[in-house]
Amino acid sequence: MSFAALLVDDSPDDRALVARELRRHFPDVAISEAGSPETLAAALDEGRFDIAITDYRLRFTDGITVLRELKRRFPSRPVIMFTASGNEEIAVEAMKEGLDDYITKTPKHYPRIGYAVRACLDNVAQRARAEQAQARLEIALQSAGMATWQFDPRDRTIVASGDLGPMLGQPPGHAPATVDAWLADIHDEDRPRVIEAWKAAFAGTGDYRMQYRFRGADGATRWIASSARVQRGADGKPSMVIGTAREVTADIETRQNLERKTEQLEQADRQKNEFLSILAHELRNPLGAARYSIALLRQAPDNAAIRARATDVIDRQIGHMAKMLDDLLDLSRIAHNRIELERVPLDVRRIVELACENAQSSFEGKSHDLRLSLPAEPVTVVGDEVRLTQVVANLLVNAAKFTPAPGAIEVRVERDGMDAVIEVADNGIGIAPHRLDDVFEMFSQGETKAHGGTPGLGIGLAVVRSLVGLHGGTVRAVSAGAGQGTRIRVILPFLAQSGADAPGDATAPDDGTRTLRVLLADDNADAANLLALLLEAEGHTIHTAYDGLAAMALAERYLPDVMVLDIGMPGANGYEVARWVREQPWGAAVRLVAVTGWGQEHDGDQALDAGFDVRLVKPVDMAQLLAAVSAAPRG
């Protein structure tokens, strides 16, 4: 053991005896001696010692005075009093002043000096290690945001570290006066659990480890995580409870948010899986009907009645599939903010009339009583006629679908202050109160056909809410519950204007027909050949190609008036063919019609950039295609 010792004694012989004894026990000890006021002052100023050994009776002072000065200047360094002139009273006084050991200066006690020095230095080392451990613990607790506390069951007092107060909405250093005062501020729902855990810990049947809400003195409610250990005396009874506390409000809120998001993701996944199942079912139904119709046509190709019925079924089922695909594309466009509205002043009464026409097929064979309640004066809004018609038509289709036949459905239009109101009410199956908001969520439907309900994808009302929102309006559902019918209320901003500016009906386009040279290009040979037959039946001259390069060759040979081009063709795609046509001397006069299965908004922009006049999305409505082909010549 290597250390430095200071010997304070006015007797050189006694200092020599003590020094010899120290070197016998500690060969590496460094010793400095102070036998006068000057040498003592110098030694204290230098401070180069780890332990001091002083006599009591000194010619220039006394040992108690030396002890006080040593402890004042070096409070953690041990001091041993080795004297022949002391007594019990002096020893007690010295101990009160902080003396670490007292040895009587007699020949037989000299050997004790080494053991006393070793014990004092060991105590210093242990104390230093304990202080370091305490410092590390305090840093760890501070880093973890923890406070410590202890409860004495004997006097029922609570002592806590300074960090506990702010957790309880109190200043640092505050601790609850009693256990009852602490329990009183725990949330009512959590208090019984905390009391039960507290009793179990005292009984020795369980650990105390709890999370609870605490109403702080500042009015805030915080989550506290607390754990404790009950220490027991020799009699087995609790003698002390030592514990920690940490505010975990942020952790709890993060966990709750994650649980909520997880539930939302799981719900979305369930809805997605159910939607895909329904979509497959809804697409198989019209395909099945179309296939049966084709088989019927093959069995009786010359029967005009059967042919008319089969073609009507095929047309209707294709229209059904096209409507589903349009709804899906609308959802995609809305989700990606790609809906472009052509805003013009519109009379809501006209919108309702158009919607009734569009939804007519949903009412066929159901004997529903559809009533319109329209005001005498125009109710004007600014919006996109196609999209607002789609909104009302979706509501009508929904009402027809979820109203058992024969039902009553009413559409009412009115002006309410600066709002234009459209209400679609039915006496159908109604909506449970807890689902009134959910019905506008994507892929949400109260009862699907798989559950014994009605068919559908559950996206119509999601489209309605999105389109109404794009028009600056709101939509909400009202229902008294199952079997009580439903009322959907759409509110749009009303446009006040004079009668001269009121919207009117557009002039119908000229319906004249002309014989045209038409070039069709589609890598689906069946689709191309059937379309060629239909256009030939309209009196047009048709040339057909099955890839982009063949289309260019035929176009250069026959110089068509109209070209109907698929986009995804081998050799050269529709965009490349269109650009090539526009580069030809004769190409500026050709009307280009794109027919494509790609329905995103940016696909339409790409078609226009390539030179197309019209873009139609498969499956194409024949009336639209004939109108596009027979439109006025390109200027």
PDB file of N, CA and C in Angstrom, residues 211 223 248-262:
ATOM      1  N   GLN A 211     -48.226   0.254 -13.097  1.00  0.00           N
ATOM      2  CA  GLN A 211     -48.373   1.462 -13.910  1.00  0.00           C
ATOM      3  C   GLN A 211     -49.762   2.017 -13.634  1.00  0.00           C
ATOM      4  N   TRP A 223     -49.004   9.201 -16.442  1.00  0.00           N
ATOM      5  CA  TRP A 223     -48.797   7.782 -16.190  1.00  0.00           C
ATOM      6  C   TRP A 223     -47.492   7.620 -15.414  1.00  0.00           C
ATOM      7  N   VAL A 248     -44.120   7.652 -17.382  1.00  0.00           N
ATOM      8  CA  VAL A 248     -44.112   6.911 -18.658  1.00  0.00           C
ATOM      9  C   VAL A 248     -45.269   7.351 -19.551  1.00  0.00           C
ATOM     10  N   THR A 249     -45.735   8.589 -19.362  1.00  0.00           N
ATOM     11  CA  THR A 249     -46.857   9.077 -20.170  1.00  0.00           C
ATOM     12  C   THR A 249     -46.552   8.971 -21.657  1.00  0.00           C
ATOM     13  N   ALA A 250     -45.375   9.442 -22.064  1.00  0.00           N
ATOM     14  CA  ALA A 250     -45.017   9.406 -23.491  1.00  0.00           C
ATOM     15  C   ALA A 250     -44.939   7.969 -23.988  1.00  0.00           C
ATOM     16  N   ASP A 251     -44.385   7.059 -23.157  1.00  0.00           N
ATOM     17  CA  ASP A 251     -44.290   5.654 -23.566  1.00  0.00           C
ATOM     18  C   ASP A 251     -45.673   5.040 -23.748  1.00  0.00           C
ATOM     19  N   ILE A 252     -46.569   5.325 -22.794  1.00  0.00           N
ATOM     20  CA  ILE A 252     -47.929   4.777 -22.873  1.00  0.00           C
ATOM     21  C   ILE A 252     -48.645   5.308 -24.098  1.00  0.00           C
ATOM     22  N   GLU A 253     -48.522   6.628 -24.345  1.00  0.00           N
ATOM     23  CA  GLU A 253     -49.192   7.215 -25.502  1.00  0.00           C
ATOM     24  C   GLU A 253     -48.629   6.649 -26.802  1.00  0.00           C
ATOM     25  N   THR A 254     -47.297   6.458 -26.853  1.00  0.00           N
ATOM     26  CA  THR A 254     -46.689   5.861 -28.051  1.00  0.00           C
ATOM     27  C   THR A 254     -47.203   4.449 -28.260  1.00  0.00           C
ATOM     28  N   ARG A 255     -47.261   3.669 -27.170  1.00  0.00           N
ATOM     29  CA  ARG A 255     -47.752   2.292 -27.280  1.00  0.00           C
ATOM     30  C   ARG A 255     -49.215   2.264 -27.713  1.00  0.00           C
ATOM     31  N   GLN A 256     -50.023   3.147 -27.114  1.00  0.00           N
ATOM     32  CA  GLN A 256     -51.435   3.193 -27.495  1.00  0.00           C
ATOM     33  C   GLN A 256     -51.598   3.598 -28.955  1.00  0.00           C
ATOM     34  N   ASN A 257     -50.763   4.559 -29.408  1.00  0.00           N
ATOM     35  CA  ASN A 257     -50.828   4.965 -30.814  1.00  0.00           C
ATOM     36  C   ASN A 257     -50.440   3.808 -31.732  1.00  0.00           C
ATOM     37  N   LEU A 258     -49.393   3.066 -31.336  1.00  0.00           N
ATOM     38  CA  LEU A 258     -48.983   1.919 -32.137  1.00  0.00           C
ATOM     39  C   LEU A 258     -50.073   0.856 -32.169  1.00  0.00           C
ATOM     40  N   GLU A 259     -50.701   0.605 -31.002  1.00  0.00           N
ATOM     41  CA  GLU A 259     -51.787  -0.374 -30.959  1.00  0.00           C
ATOM     42  C   GLU A 259     -52.946   0.073 -31.833  1.00  0.00           C
ATOM     43  N   ARG A 260     -53.248   1.400 -31.764  1.00  0.00           N
ATOM     44  CA  ARG A 260     -54.339   1.934 -32.575  1.00  0.00           C
ATOM     45  C   ARG A 260     -54.003   1.812 -34.067  1.00  0.00           C
ATOM     46  N   LYS A 261     -52.759   2.162 -34.428  1.00  0.00           N
ATOM     47  CA  LYS A 261     -52.362   2.054 -35.840  1.00  0.00           C
ATOM     48  C   LYS A 261     -52.345   0.601 -36.292  1.00  0.00           C
ATOM     49  N   THR A 262     -51.893  -0.297 -35.406  1.00  0.00           N
ATOM     50  CA  THR A 262     -51.890  -1.714 -35.749  1.00  0.00           C
ATOM     51  C   THR A 262     -53.298  -2.207 -36.010  1.00  0.00           C
TER      52      THR A 262
END
